[in-house]
Amino acid sequence: MSNDLEHRSSPPDFGDDEMKDDDQMFKSATLPVTDDIPLSEDDEEDENPFGEPSVSKKASTNINELSTKNDTPLTIPSVTPIAVLESPPMKQDNQFFPSDTGINSIESSTQPVYENQSSAISKPITNENISTTKPIQKPKEDHNIEITVNDPTKVGEGMSSYMTYRITTKTSLSMFKQKEFSVNRRFSDFLGLHTKLVSKHLQMGVIIPSPPEKDSLSMAKVKISKDEGIPTDFIDRRRSQLERYLNRLAHHDKLIQDPDFRDFIEMSSDLPKSTSTQALSSAGVLRALSNITNQVTKLTTKTSEQDQWFEEKHTFILDLHTNFKQLFNHFNTLFTQRKEAGQALKLLSTSLNHLATIEEHTLLSSALIELANVEEKIEQINIDHSLKEYTLISELIKEYISLLEMVQLAFQERIKLHQQWLTAEDTLKKKREAKLKLEQTAKNVDKLPQAEMEINEWDGKVIRGKEEFERISTSIKQELENFEQTRIDDFKQGIQLYFQQLLEQQEKILEIWESYLPEANKINL
Amino acid sequence: MLAPEHSVDISDSKPQHSDSINLNENDINIDISDALSEKEKVKFTVHTKTKLPIFQEQEFSVTRQHEEFIWLHDRYNENEEYAGLIIPPAPARPDFDSSRAKLQKLSDSEGSLTRDEYEKMKQELEAEYLAMFKKTVSMHEVFLQRLATHPILRNDNNFRVFLEYKEDLSVRGKNAKEQISGFFKTLTKTADEVFLANQKESDEFFERQKQFLLTYNTKIKDATAAADKATRTQKNITDTYIKLSSGLNTLSTSDKTDLTKYFILLADYFEKARKLESRIQSDIDLKLSDTLRYYMRDSKAALDLMYRRSRCLADFDTANKNLDRARQKNKDVQQAETTQQNIKTKFETISEKAKDELNDFKTRRVQMFRKNLIELTEFQIKHTKAQIQTIKGVIQQYDTLS
């Protein structure tokens, strides 16, 4: 991303005054986000790449659509994608993007992103008032960042101890200082990161992935256990969940640029201890959701087509959430039952062994011992399978349950903004009416300027409210598309791996039984 | 719900002996051609074909209930003449209580399940009920067949009556007194075990047999219980497959993306897997668990033989001592001698027969284990191959979807 900035030879030309205004607003709204990005005077240009109306037909229709909403671009600098169909090199870029990640939905045809391109970004496409949200399309090859979480280590002893994890990042993205680097983090650091990300991005309509949940009980066990007794299952599961969490963040176009995230994976010094990590547990999220729904009134005003879309999607998300939860419960039950079956099988194996030692007929005795071995091997295979099943499917579902909750949170945020906007409009109306009243009565003239001022103030608020609302709406739409695409990919892959795993399991079992057959045949009188 | 009257047509599943195989002069061919489950009772139709002159007809059927089988077994057990023989273990009482309870529970929870889930669970339970039914029929049948092939036991009068007599044998259930005496009998049995274990045995063969049987019986009991538990836990898993399948289908209807097809595919897999797993488990149950269970009972029967012999041995010892004392005091010598002589004969007969029986027991056991272990393995191989085919098919479908 910073790549683009450096390589830009001539910044796009934005002569528009209006644009400048937009910039102002934009800047203030997104300041926190764009802090660290090396924006020079090019700032404005970066953010509003669409200055020139030199545009191809395709692009314009797109932009037009977006422009009507008057959105301001978000974390732009990262993306400076602009397709200028005039310049041939860029055209090629169009084919560049395998829409694997599907991030490219609508925009794909029009705005290729060239991450590591050295070609200059020349004329941006736009129409006048638009700085639209840039659909960020990165070809899958450019998601050049992989994070692994390893080496869970216990620090300290007793109830004050904690686990640290080693976070190793391998990347070719130039926004990072090195190609490979590691840091140590503890679990509460993750939760702290999440809190920060939410506070910054939720209002922007970003669907923020959530970290694994706090589990005080299991952690307590870890804390009080001695070295040998550390419950490795729990720690290992947590490790892999943390890994997936970080990778989701890293593959999210907006979040990867977040300075806190980057510090998290890059900065080698310890992070300040995060307190109050309660708030964003899944239970916390749901509580927040129910609170908001209780307070907010429905969108009774114009149910535009967009609102309908949101209504539908919201219901869709809720249904999905409920169904996933149910399914997760069943898979959990399955996991427990498989464990029990494994124990029963082990018991069978042992008792067969005992029987074999008593059995006087030697050949029958060895056949029984072999059978005991068979059962034990099968038990082992089943346990392995059960764990893989859990990782591939159950955990995936669990992740999506909390991801869907984050989606809901984003939806609710939008409703909140809508409320704010409506409230502002309401207040503005009242202020205007008040002013009218004042004007009618000849006296109280001195109160007029103040009233005037208030009206302007609220007018501004109304405009901002509307903008924020529209911005969040657009953003959520985009985010949701990305989200869905990722979801589809994740599950497809999970299911595929699961089937392969099943096949492996059965083939191993077959081998075992086939090698037993001659053993059983050996029994003769 | 299953109808309270449930008749299982067994005849289809059995090879029809009657027409194809020539009946030997000495044969008594028995099979249970039909069974009816009526409320709490099961009525077995015992069908016999024989050329033996001692029977009034050459082919005949009677209806018997479980209690009548037990009556027959008890008659054999009490008979001193058979003291030296292993009496085939009595079949277990048909117990459909658990099945019925499950069926009841299912219909109670009908509201909380989807139509699909309910149907599938009902199917599973019905299959389970049927399997149990077939098993109990088989157990009763094997009991009779063993009696029919035993050179001595087959000639028993009670046996003939059991097979032939058209009316009910009016075997009343045990009254209170008999139940208590039955209870004491089991107590004495336990005392027997200790007694047997501590008894001095001069015959090496019997000493070895004794040690073997005592331990074997315990171990095989454990193994049987373990096998049953393995089957049960596996059954729980296949039941959950039903829920998974159903949940995935629900998910697929609410998910309106490409994923729908994949979820349906996964749901489909679980459904197919469930059927295969059920078959696997029922085969394990039939071939392994039931074999273990049968030999648990049979080894118990062999132990019973050992107890009888050991009691006789004890009596023999006592008689010997009495004889010595009588000779010393020179009083009632004749009587003591006769008693001693009788017991001696009895003991020797028992020991002789017991030897044969115990050897026979071993042969039978090894044969049956061999047969069932081989069949078990062959079935497992067959089913696992079917599983592999199913999964490959599913993977193929996945590939066509992508």
mmCIF file of N, CA and C in Angstrom, chain A residues 316 319-320 323-324 327 330-331 333-334 337-338 340-341 344-345 347-348 351 354-355 358-361 364 367-368 371 375 389 484 487-488 491-493 495-496 498-500 502-503 506-507 509-510 513-514 516-517 520-521 523-525, chain B residues 209 212 215-216 219-220 223 226-227 229-230 233-234 236-237 240-241 243-244 247-248 250-251 254-257 259 262-263 265-266 269-270 288 292 362 365-367 369-370 373-374 377-378 380-381 384-385 387-388 391-392 394-395 398:
data_model
loop_
_atom_site.group_PDB
_atom_site.id
_atom_site.type_symbol
_atom_site.label_atom_id
_atom_site.label_comp_id
_atom_site.label_asym_id
_atom_site.label_seq_id
_atom_site.Cartn_x
_atom_site.Cartn_y
_atom_site.Cartn_z
ATOM 1 N N PHE A 316 -31.392 -12.708 7.365
ATOM 2 C CA PHE A 316 -30.537 -13.773 6.873
ATOM 3 C C PHE A 316 -29.443 -14.083 7.882
ATOM 4 N N ASP A 319 -30.865 -15.803 11.030
ATOM 5 C CA ASP A 319 -31.185 -17.217 10.789
ATOM 6 C C ASP A 319 -29.918 -18.055 10.780
ATOM 7 N N LEU A 320 -28.961 -17.556 10.029
ATOM 8 C CA LEU A 320 -27.703 -18.276 9.908
ATOM 9 C C LEU A 320 -27.100 -18.489 11.290
ATOM 10 N N ASN A 323 -28.960 -21.155 13.238
ATOM 11 C CA ASN A 323 -28.703 -22.493 12.721
ATOM 12 C C ASN A 323 -27.292 -22.957 13.031
ATOM 13 N N PHE A 324 -26.347 -22.029 12.903
ATOM 14 C CA PHE A 324 -24.977 -22.402 13.219
ATOM 15 C C PHE A 324 -24.850 -22.823 14.674
ATOM 16 N N LEU A 327 -26.180 -26.279 15.135
ATOM 17 C CA LEU A 327 -25.272 -27.254 14.534
ATOM 18 C C LEU A 327 -24.046 -27.435 15.403
ATOM 19 N N HIS A 330 -24.670 -29.722 18.228
ATOM 20 C CA HIS A 330 -24.680 -31.133 17.836
ATOM 21 C C HIS A 330 -23.269 -31.649 17.637
ATOM 22 N N PHE A 331 -22.429 -30.841 16.998
ATOM 23 C CA PHE A 331 -21.060 -31.296 16.773
ATOM 24 C C PHE A 331 -20.323 -31.472 18.089
ATOM 25 N N THR A 333 -21.724 -32.336 20.919
ATOM 26 C CA THR A 333 -22.214 -33.599 21.462
ATOM 27 C C THR A 333 -21.481 -34.754 20.803
ATOM 28 N N LEU A 334 -21.355 -34.656 19.498
ATOM 29 C CA LEU A 334 -20.677 -35.712 18.749
ATOM 30 C C LEU A 334 -19.272 -35.915 19.279
ATOM 31 N N GLN A 337 -19.313 -37.723 22.500
ATOM 32 C CA GLN A 337 -19.689 -39.120 22.313
ATOM 33 C C GLN A 337 -18.561 -39.918 21.692
ATOM 34 N N ARG A 338 -17.840 -39.283 20.785
ATOM 35 C CA ARG A 338 -16.733 -40.003 20.170
ATOM 36 C C ARG A 338 -15.685 -40.333 21.222
ATOM 37 N N GLU A 340 -16.251 -40.870 24.376
ATOM 38 C CA GLU A 340 -16.767 -41.985 25.182
ATOM 39 C C GLU A 340 -16.604 -43.295 24.444
ATOM 40 N N ALA A 341 -16.948 -43.261 23.153
ATOM 41 C CA ALA A 341 -16.828 -44.492 22.365
ATOM 42 C C ALA A 341 -15.380 -44.954 22.353
ATOM 43 N N ALA A 344 -14.629 -46.685 25.543
ATOM 44 C CA ALA A 344 -15.250 -48.009 25.572
ATOM 45 C C ALA A 344 -14.441 -48.992 24.746
ATOM 46 N N LEU A 345 -13.950 -48.503 23.618
ATOM 47 C CA LEU A 345 -13.174 -49.370 22.738
ATOM 48 C C LEU A 345 -11.874 -49.781 23.405
ATOM 49 N N LEU A 347 -11.416 -50.057 26.562
ATOM 50 C CA LEU A 347 -11.776 -51.025 27.594
ATOM 51 C C LEU A 347 -11.948 -52.406 26.984
ATOM 52 N N LEU A 348 -12.623 -52.427 25.839
ATOM 53 C CA LEU A 348 -12.832 -53.702 25.144
ATOM 54 C C LEU A 348 -11.492 -54.340 24.821
ATOM 55 N N SER A 351 -9.943 -55.831 27.908
ATOM 56 C CA SER A 351 -10.580 -57.052 28.396
ATOM 57 C C SER A 351 -10.345 -58.221 27.450
ATOM 58 N N HIS A 354 -7.016 -59.569 28.381
ATOM 59 C CA HIS A 354 -7.099 -60.408 29.582
ATOM 60 C C HIS A 354 -7.659 -61.771 29.245
ATOM 61 N N LEU A 355 -8.707 -61.747 28.440
ATOM 62 C CA LEU A 355 -9.317 -63.016 28.051
ATOM 63 C C LEU A 355 -8.302 -63.885 27.336
ATOM 64 N N ILE A 358 -5.984 -65.911 29.451
ATOM 65 C CA ILE A 358 -6.589 -67.076 30.092
ATOM 66 C C ILE A 358 -6.834 -68.210 29.124
ATOM 67 N N GLU A 359 -7.213 -67.820 27.910
ATOM 68 C CA GLU A 359 -7.596 -68.809 26.923
ATOM 69 C C GLU A 359 -6.524 -69.877 26.733
ATOM 70 N N GLU A 360 -6.942 -71.142 26.875
ATOM 71 C CA GLU A 360 -5.934 -72.192 26.844
ATOM 72 C C GLU A 360 -5.524 -72.557 25.430
ATOM 73 N N HIS A 361 -6.460 -72.418 24.521
ATOM 74 C CA HIS A 361 -6.104 -72.762 23.143
ATOM 75 C C HIS A 361 -5.198 -71.668 22.588
ATOM 76 N N LEU A 364 -6.277 -69.597 19.403
ATOM 77 C CA LEU A 364 -7.395 -68.698 19.691
ATOM 78 C C LEU A 364 -6.914 -67.530 20.537
ATOM 79 N N ALA A 367 -5.218 -65.056 18.433
ATOM 80 C CA ALA A 367 -6.202 -64.337 17.618
ATOM 81 C C ALA A 367 -6.896 -63.269 18.448
ATOM 82 N N LEU A 368 -7.150 -63.605 19.710
ATOM 83 C CA LEU A 368 -7.804 -62.630 20.577
ATOM 84 C C LEU A 368 -6.883 -61.453 20.873
ATOM 85 N N LEU A 371 -6.910 -59.304 17.967
ATOM 86 C CA LEU A 371 -8.159 -58.546 17.913
ATOM 87 C C LEU A 371 -8.089 -57.346 18.855
ATOM 88 N N GLU A 375 -8.565 -53.406 17.858
ATOM 89 C CA GLU A 375 -9.475 -52.454 18.478
ATOM 90 C C GLU A 375 -8.728 -51.234 18.984
ATOM 91 N N GLU A 389 -11.914 -33.533 13.032
ATOM 92 C CA GLU A 389 -13.296 -33.124 12.774
ATOM 93 C C GLU A 389 -13.605 -31.864 13.556
ATOM 94 N N GLU A 484 -19.146 -12.646 3.089
ATOM 95 C CA GLU A 484 -19.810 -13.807 2.532
ATOM 96 C C GLU A 484 -18.862 -14.626 1.681
ATOM 97 N N ARG A 487 -16.624 -16.466 3.823
ATOM 98 C CA ARG A 487 -17.365 -17.538 4.489
ATOM 99 C C ARG A 487 -17.516 -18.722 3.566
ATOM 100 N N ILE A 488 -17.921 -18.402 2.323
ATOM 101 C CA ILE A 488 -18.094 -19.490 1.356
ATOM 102 C C ILE A 488 -16.783 -20.239 1.172
ATOM 103 N N PHE A 491 -15.798 -22.378 4.279
ATOM 104 C CA PHE A 491 -16.570 -23.605 4.474
ATOM 105 C C PHE A 491 -16.314 -24.621 3.377
ATOM 106 N N LYS A 492 -16.193 -24.116 2.186
ATOM 107 C CA LYS A 492 -15.901 -25.043 1.091
ATOM 108 C C LYS A 492 -14.626 -25.801 1.392
ATOM 109 N N GLN A 493 -13.639 -25.032 1.801
ATOM 110 C CA GLN A 493 -12.362 -25.670 2.067
ATOM 111 C C GLN A 493 -12.474 -26.642 3.235
ATOM 112 N N ILE A 495 -15.037 -28.242 4.336
ATOM 113 C CA ILE A 495 -15.773 -29.454 3.982
ATOM 114 C C ILE A 495 -14.902 -30.381 3.136
ATOM 115 N N GLN A 496 -14.170 -29.787 2.223
ATOM 116 C CA GLN A 496 -13.318 -30.607 1.363
ATOM 117 C C GLN A 496 -12.288 -31.364 2.183
ATOM 118 N N TYR A 498 -12.424 -32.068 5.233
ATOM 119 C CA TYR A 498 -13.098 -33.033 6.091
ATOM 120 C C TYR A 498 -13.360 -34.328 5.353
ATOM 121 N N PHE A 499 -13.831 -34.200 4.119
ATOM 122 C CA PHE A 499 -14.088 -35.409 3.337
ATOM 123 C C PHE A 499 -12.806 -36.197 3.110
ATOM 124 N N GLN A 500 -11.758 -35.467 2.819
ATOM 125 C CA GLN A 500 -10.486 -36.157 2.595
ATOM 126 C C GLN A 500 -10.066 -36.892 3.851
ATOM 127 N N LEU A 502 -11.980 -38.032 6.174
ATOM 128 C CA LEU A 502 -12.825 -39.208 6.353
ATOM 129 C C LEU A 502 -12.293 -40.374 5.545
ATOM 130 N N LEU A 503 -11.932 -40.051 4.311
ATOM 131 C CA LEU A 503 -11.439 -41.102 3.423
ATOM 132 C C LEU A 503 -10.202 -41.749 4.015
ATOM 133 N N GLN A 506 -11.054 -44.074 6.931
ATOM 134 C CA GLN A 506 -11.629 -45.362 6.569
ATOM 135 C C GLN A 506 -10.609 -46.266 5.905
ATOM 136 N N GLU A 507 -9.729 -45.659 5.112
ATOM 137 C CA GLU A 507 -8.743 -46.505 4.441
ATOM 138 C C GLU A 507 -7.805 -47.138 5.456
ATOM 139 N N ILE A 509 -8.608 -47.878 8.527
ATOM 140 C CA ILE A 509 -9.362 -48.930 9.207
ATOM 141 C C ILE A 509 -9.439 -50.185 8.354
ATOM 142 N N LEU A 510 -9.652 -49.989 7.060
ATOM 143 C CA LEU A 510 -9.736 -51.144 6.162
ATOM 144 C C LEU A 510 -8.464 -51.955 6.224
ATOM 145 N N TRP A 513 -8.308 -54.133 9.331
ATOM 146 C CA TRP A 513 -9.144 -55.340 9.314
ATOM 147 C C TRP A 513 -8.614 -56.364 8.331
ATOM 148 N N GLU A 514 -8.129 -55.870 7.207
ATOM 149 C CA GLU A 514 -7.632 -56.820 6.209
ATOM 150 C C GLU A 514 -6.424 -57.571 6.721
ATOM 151 N N TYR A 516 -6.031 -58.352 9.722
ATOM 152 C CA TYR A 516 -6.453 -59.243 10.786
ATOM 153 C C TYR A 516 -7.010 -60.551 10.259
ATOM 154 N N LEU A 517 -7.574 -60.495 9.075
ATOM 155 C CA LEU A 517 -8.257 -61.689 8.552
ATOM 156 C C LEU A 517 -7.395 -62.942 8.594
ATOM 157 N N ALA A 520 -7.255 -64.350 12.068
ATOM 158 C CA ALA A 520 -8.441 -65.090 12.505
ATOM 159 C C ALA A 520 -8.474 -66.463 11.862
ATOM 160 N N ASN A 521 -8.001 -66.513 10.618
ATOM 161 C CA ASN A 521 -8.014 -67.797 9.915
ATOM 162 C C ASN A 521 -7.036 -68.792 10.494
ATOM 163 N N ILE A 523 -6.693 -69.718 13.396
ATOM 164 C CA ILE A 523 -7.252 -70.580 14.443
ATOM 165 C C ILE A 523 -7.676 -71.889 13.826
ATOM 166 N N ASN A 524 -7.037 -72.961 14.252
ATOM 167 C CA ASN A 524 -7.564 -74.245 13.823
ATOM 168 C C ASN A 524 -7.528 -75.176 15.010
ATOM 169 N N LEU A 525 -8.208 -76.262 14.829
ATOM 170 C CA LEU A 525 -8.289 -77.147 15.972
ATOM 171 C C LEU A 525 -7.086 -78.070 15.992
ATOM 172 N N GLN B 209 -8.597 -77.564 34.811
ATOM 173 C CA GLN B 209 -9.902 -77.107 34.344
ATOM 174 C C GLN B 209 -10.533 -76.146 35.321
ATOM 175 N N PHE B 212 -8.804 -72.846 35.209
ATOM 176 C CA PHE B 212 -9.147 -72.213 33.947
ATOM 177 C C PHE B 212 -10.555 -71.645 33.966
ATOM 178 N N THR B 215 -11.277 -68.488 36.266
ATOM 179 C CA THR B 215 -10.782 -67.219 35.747
ATOM 180 C C THR B 215 -11.455 -66.851 34.432
ATOM 181 N N TYR B 216 -11.610 -67.846 33.582
ATOM 182 C CA TYR B 216 -12.189 -67.591 32.259
ATOM 183 C C TYR B 216 -13.556 -66.945 32.385
ATOM 184 N N LYS B 219 -13.230 -63.279 33.291
ATOM 185 C CA LYS B 219 -12.703 -62.440 32.217
ATOM 186 C C LYS B 219 -13.677 -62.262 31.079
ATOM 187 N N ILE B 220 -14.363 -63.347 30.766
ATOM 188 C CA ILE B 220 -15.260 -63.231 29.615
ATOM 189 C C ILE B 220 -16.482 -62.397 29.974
ATOM 190 N N ALA B 223 -15.318 -58.990 29.333
ATOM 191 C CA ALA B 223 -15.241 -58.727 27.897
ATOM 192 C C ALA B 223 -16.629 -58.500 27.307
ATOM 193 N N ALA B 226 -17.783 -55.111 28.239
ATOM 194 C CA ALA B 226 -17.061 -54.092 27.467
ATOM 195 C C ALA B 226 -17.586 -54.014 26.048
ATOM 196 N N ALA B 227 -17.833 -55.179 25.453
ATOM 197 C CA ALA B 227 -18.331 -55.194 24.074
ATOM 198 C C ALA B 227 -19.686 -54.512 23.997
ATOM 199 N N LYS B 229 -20.822 -52.191 25.968
ATOM 200 C CA LYS B 229 -20.670 -50.757 26.152
ATOM 201 C C LYS B 229 -20.184 -50.107 24.866
ATOM 202 N N ALA B 230 -19.246 -50.804 24.192
ATOM 203 C CA ALA B 230 -18.729 -50.246 22.938
ATOM 204 C C ALA B 230 -19.872 -50.062 21.940
ATOM 205 N N THR B 233 -22.145 -47.018 23.062
ATOM 206 C CA THR B 233 -21.580 -45.696 22.825
ATOM 207 C C THR B 233 -21.572 -45.378 21.332
ATOM 208 N N GLN B 234 -21.326 -46.399 20.531
ATOM 209 C CA GLN B 234 -21.332 -46.178 19.100
ATOM 210 C C GLN B 234 -22.734 -45.815 18.632
ATOM 211 N N ASN B 236 -24.931 -44.174 20.245
ATOM 212 C CA ASN B 236 -25.174 -42.765 20.547
ATOM 213 C C ASN B 236 -24.678 -41.882 19.416
ATOM 214 N N ILE B 237 -23.510 -42.258 18.898
ATOM 215 C CA ILE B 237 -22.944 -41.470 17.817
ATOM 216 C C ILE B 237 -23.849 -41.485 16.597
ATOM 217 N N THR B 240 -26.652 -39.200 16.918
ATOM 218 C CA THR B 240 -26.306 -37.800 16.716
ATOM 219 C C THR B 240 -26.173 -37.484 15.235
ATOM 220 N N TYR B 241 -25.757 -38.466 14.444
ATOM 221 C CA TYR B 241 -25.678 -38.229 13.001
ATOM 222 C C TYR B 241 -27.020 -37.753 12.466
ATOM 223 N N LYS B 243 -29.197 -35.953 14.015
ATOM 224 C CA LYS B 243 -29.357 -34.535 14.313
ATOM 225 C C LYS B 243 -28.479 -33.678 13.412
ATOM 226 N N LEU B 244 -27.266 -34.155 13.163
ATOM 227 C CA LEU B 244 -26.354 -33.392 12.332
ATOM 228 C C LEU B 244 -26.914 -33.225 10.936
ATOM 229 N N GLY B 247 -29.691 -30.804 11.042
ATOM 230 C CA GLY B 247 -29.223 -29.444 11.253
ATOM 231 C C GLY B 247 -28.594 -28.865 10.002
ATOM 232 N N LEU B 248 -27.829 -29.714 9.300
ATOM 233 C CA LEU B 248 -27.185 -29.240 8.086
ATOM 234 C C LEU B 248 -28.215 -28.922 7.014
ATOM 235 N N THR B 250 -31.267 -27.901 7.551
ATOM 236 C CA THR B 250 -31.868 -26.623 7.937
ATOM 237 C C THR B 250 -30.955 -25.478 7.539
ATOM 238 N N LEU B 251 -29.661 -25.668 7.836
ATOM 239 C CA LEU B 251 -28.696 -24.641 7.507
ATOM 240 C C LEU B 251 -28.696 -24.367 6.012
ATOM 241 N N SER B 254 -31.423 -22.070 4.947
ATOM 242 C CA SER B 254 -31.354 -20.663 5.313
ATOM 243 C C SER B 254 -30.190 -19.959 4.637
ATOM 244 N N ASP B 255 -29.192 -20.743 4.234
ATOM 245 C CA ASP B 255 -28.041 -20.147 3.574
ATOM 246 C C ASP B 255 -28.335 -20.043 2.095
ATOM 247 N N LYS B 256 -28.374 -18.805 1.592
ATOM 248 C CA LYS B 256 -28.818 -18.730 0.211
ATOM 249 C C LYS B 256 -27.682 -18.633 -0.791
ATOM 250 N N THR B 257 -26.496 -18.940 -0.305
ATOM 251 C CA THR B 257 -25.367 -18.803 -1.219
ATOM 252 C C THR B 257 -25.017 -20.155 -1.839
ATOM 253 N N LEU B 259 -23.021 -22.110 -0.815
ATOM 254 C CA LEU B 259 -22.782 -23.096 0.235
ATOM 255 C C LEU B 259 -23.928 -24.075 0.411
ATOM 256 N N TYR B 262 -23.248 -27.438 -0.729
ATOM 257 C CA TYR B 262 -22.224 -28.139 0.035
ATOM 258 C C TYR B 262 -22.766 -28.657 1.348
ATOM 259 N N PHE B 263 -23.622 -27.839 1.960
ATOM 260 C CA PHE B 263 -24.205 -28.287 3.213
ATOM 261 C C PHE B 263 -25.096 -29.498 2.995
ATOM 262 N N LEU B 265 -24.712 -31.647 0.737
ATOM 263 C CA LEU B 265 -23.811 -32.769 0.497
ATOM 264 C C LEU B 265 -23.340 -33.369 1.807
ATOM 265 N N LEU B 266 -22.958 -32.479 2.716
ATOM 266 C CA LEU B 266 -22.484 -32.943 4.018
ATOM 267 C C LEU B 266 -23.596 -33.654 4.769
ATOM 268 N N TYR B 269 -23.998 -37.008 3.430
ATOM 269 C CA TYR B 269 -22.956 -37.911 3.883
ATOM 270 C C TYR B 269 -23.293 -38.503 5.237
ATOM 271 N N PHE B 270 -23.699 -37.633 6.170
ATOM 272 C CA PHE B 270 -23.984 -38.127 7.513
ATOM 273 C C PHE B 270 -25.107 -39.142 7.515
ATOM 274 N N LEU B 288 -19.366 -60.569 17.666
ATOM 275 C CA LEU B 288 -18.439 -60.545 18.780
ATOM 276 C C LEU B 288 -19.151 -60.616 20.123
ATOM 277 N N LEU B 292 -19.232 -63.725 22.794
ATOM 278 C CA LEU B 292 -18.703 -63.585 24.144
ATOM 279 C C LEU B 292 -19.780 -63.899 25.169
ATOM 280 N N LYS B 362 -14.289 -77.173 25.104
ATOM 281 C CA LYS B 362 -13.182 -76.451 24.493
ATOM 282 C C LYS B 362 -13.297 -76.437 22.972
ATOM 283 N N ARG B 365 -16.013 -74.220 21.811
ATOM 284 C CA ARG B 365 -15.674 -72.818 22.011
ATOM 285 C C ARG B 365 -14.741 -72.315 20.929
ATOM 286 N N VAL B 366 -13.670 -73.080 20.703
ATOM 287 C CA VAL B 366 -12.703 -72.644 19.709
ATOM 288 C C VAL B 366 -13.354 -72.535 18.329
ATOM 289 N N GLN B 367 -14.188 -73.525 18.029
ATOM 290 C CA GLN B 367 -14.853 -73.515 16.727
ATOM 291 C C GLN B 367 -15.716 -72.283 16.549
ATOM 292 N N PHE B 369 -15.685 -69.423 18.188
ATOM 293 C CA PHE B 369 -14.919 -68.191 18.120
ATOM 294 C C PHE B 369 -14.308 -68.023 16.742
ATOM 295 N N ARG B 370 -13.747 -69.100 16.257
ATOM 296 C CA ARG B 370 -13.110 -69.025 14.954
ATOM 297 C C ARG B 370 -14.109 -68.549 13.911
ATOM 298 N N LEU B 373 -15.201 -64.900 14.593
ATOM 299 C CA LEU B 373 -14.175 -63.890 14.373
ATOM 300 C C LEU B 373 -13.928 -63.695 12.887
ATOM 301 N N ILE B 374 -13.915 -64.806 12.170
ATOM 302 C CA ILE B 374 -13.712 -64.669 10.727
ATOM 303 C C ILE B 374 -14.864 -63.903 10.099
ATOM 304 N N THR B 377 -14.651 -60.218 10.909
ATOM 305 C CA THR B 377 -13.658 -59.514 10.102
ATOM 306 C C THR B 377 -14.150 -59.315 8.683
ATOM 307 N N GLU B 378 -14.742 -60.366 8.138
ATOM 308 C CA GLU B 378 -15.210 -60.233 6.750
ATOM 309 C C GLU B 378 -16.271 -59.157 6.635
ATOM 310 N N GLN B 380 -16.624 -56.562 8.632
ATOM 311 C CA GLN B 380 -16.013 -55.256 8.840
ATOM 312 C C GLN B 380 -15.344 -54.784 7.568
ATOM 313 N N ILE B 381 -14.674 -55.729 6.898
ATOM 314 C CA ILE B 381 -14.008 -55.350 5.653
ATOM 315 C C ILE B 381 -15.034 -54.893 4.630
ATOM 316 N N THR B 384 -16.444 -51.476 5.671
ATOM 317 C CA THR B 384 -15.480 -50.388 5.525
ATOM 318 C C THR B 384 -15.292 -50.048 4.059
ATOM 319 N N LYS B 385 -15.274 -51.064 3.220
ATOM 320 C CA LYS B 385 -15.165 -50.774 1.789
ATOM 321 C C LYS B 385 -16.355 -49.960 1.319
ATOM 322 N N GLN B 387 -18.037 -47.907 3.116
ATOM 323 C CA GLN B 387 -17.826 -46.548 3.613
ATOM 324 C C GLN B 387 -16.931 -45.778 2.659
ATOM 325 N N ILE B 388 -15.857 -46.458 2.260
ATOM 326 C CA ILE B 388 -14.908 -45.791 1.374
ATOM 327 C C ILE B 388 -15.590 -45.410 0.072
ATOM 328 N N ILE B 391 -17.730 -42.350 0.642
ATOM 329 C CA ILE B 391 -16.979 -41.109 0.771
ATOM 330 C C ILE B 391 -16.422 -40.683 -0.572
ATOM 331 N N LYS B 392 -15.936 -41.656 -1.345
ATOM 332 C CA LYS B 392 -15.409 -41.292 -2.661
ATOM 333 C C LYS B 392 -16.507 -40.675 -3.512
ATOM 334 N N VAL B 394 -19.046 -39.046 -2.456
ATOM 335 C CA VAL B 394 -19.315 -37.699 -1.962
ATOM 336 C C VAL B 394 -18.250 -36.725 -2.446
ATOM 337 N N ILE B 395 -16.995 -37.176 -2.418
ATOM 338 C CA ILE B 395 -15.909 -36.310 -2.887
ATOM 339 C C ILE B 395 -16.100 -35.987 -4.361
ATOM 340 N N TYR B 398 -18.618 -33.413 -4.665
ATOM 341 C CA TYR B 398 -18.039 -32.139 -4.263
ATOM 342 C C TYR B 398 -17.291 -31.524 -5.439
#
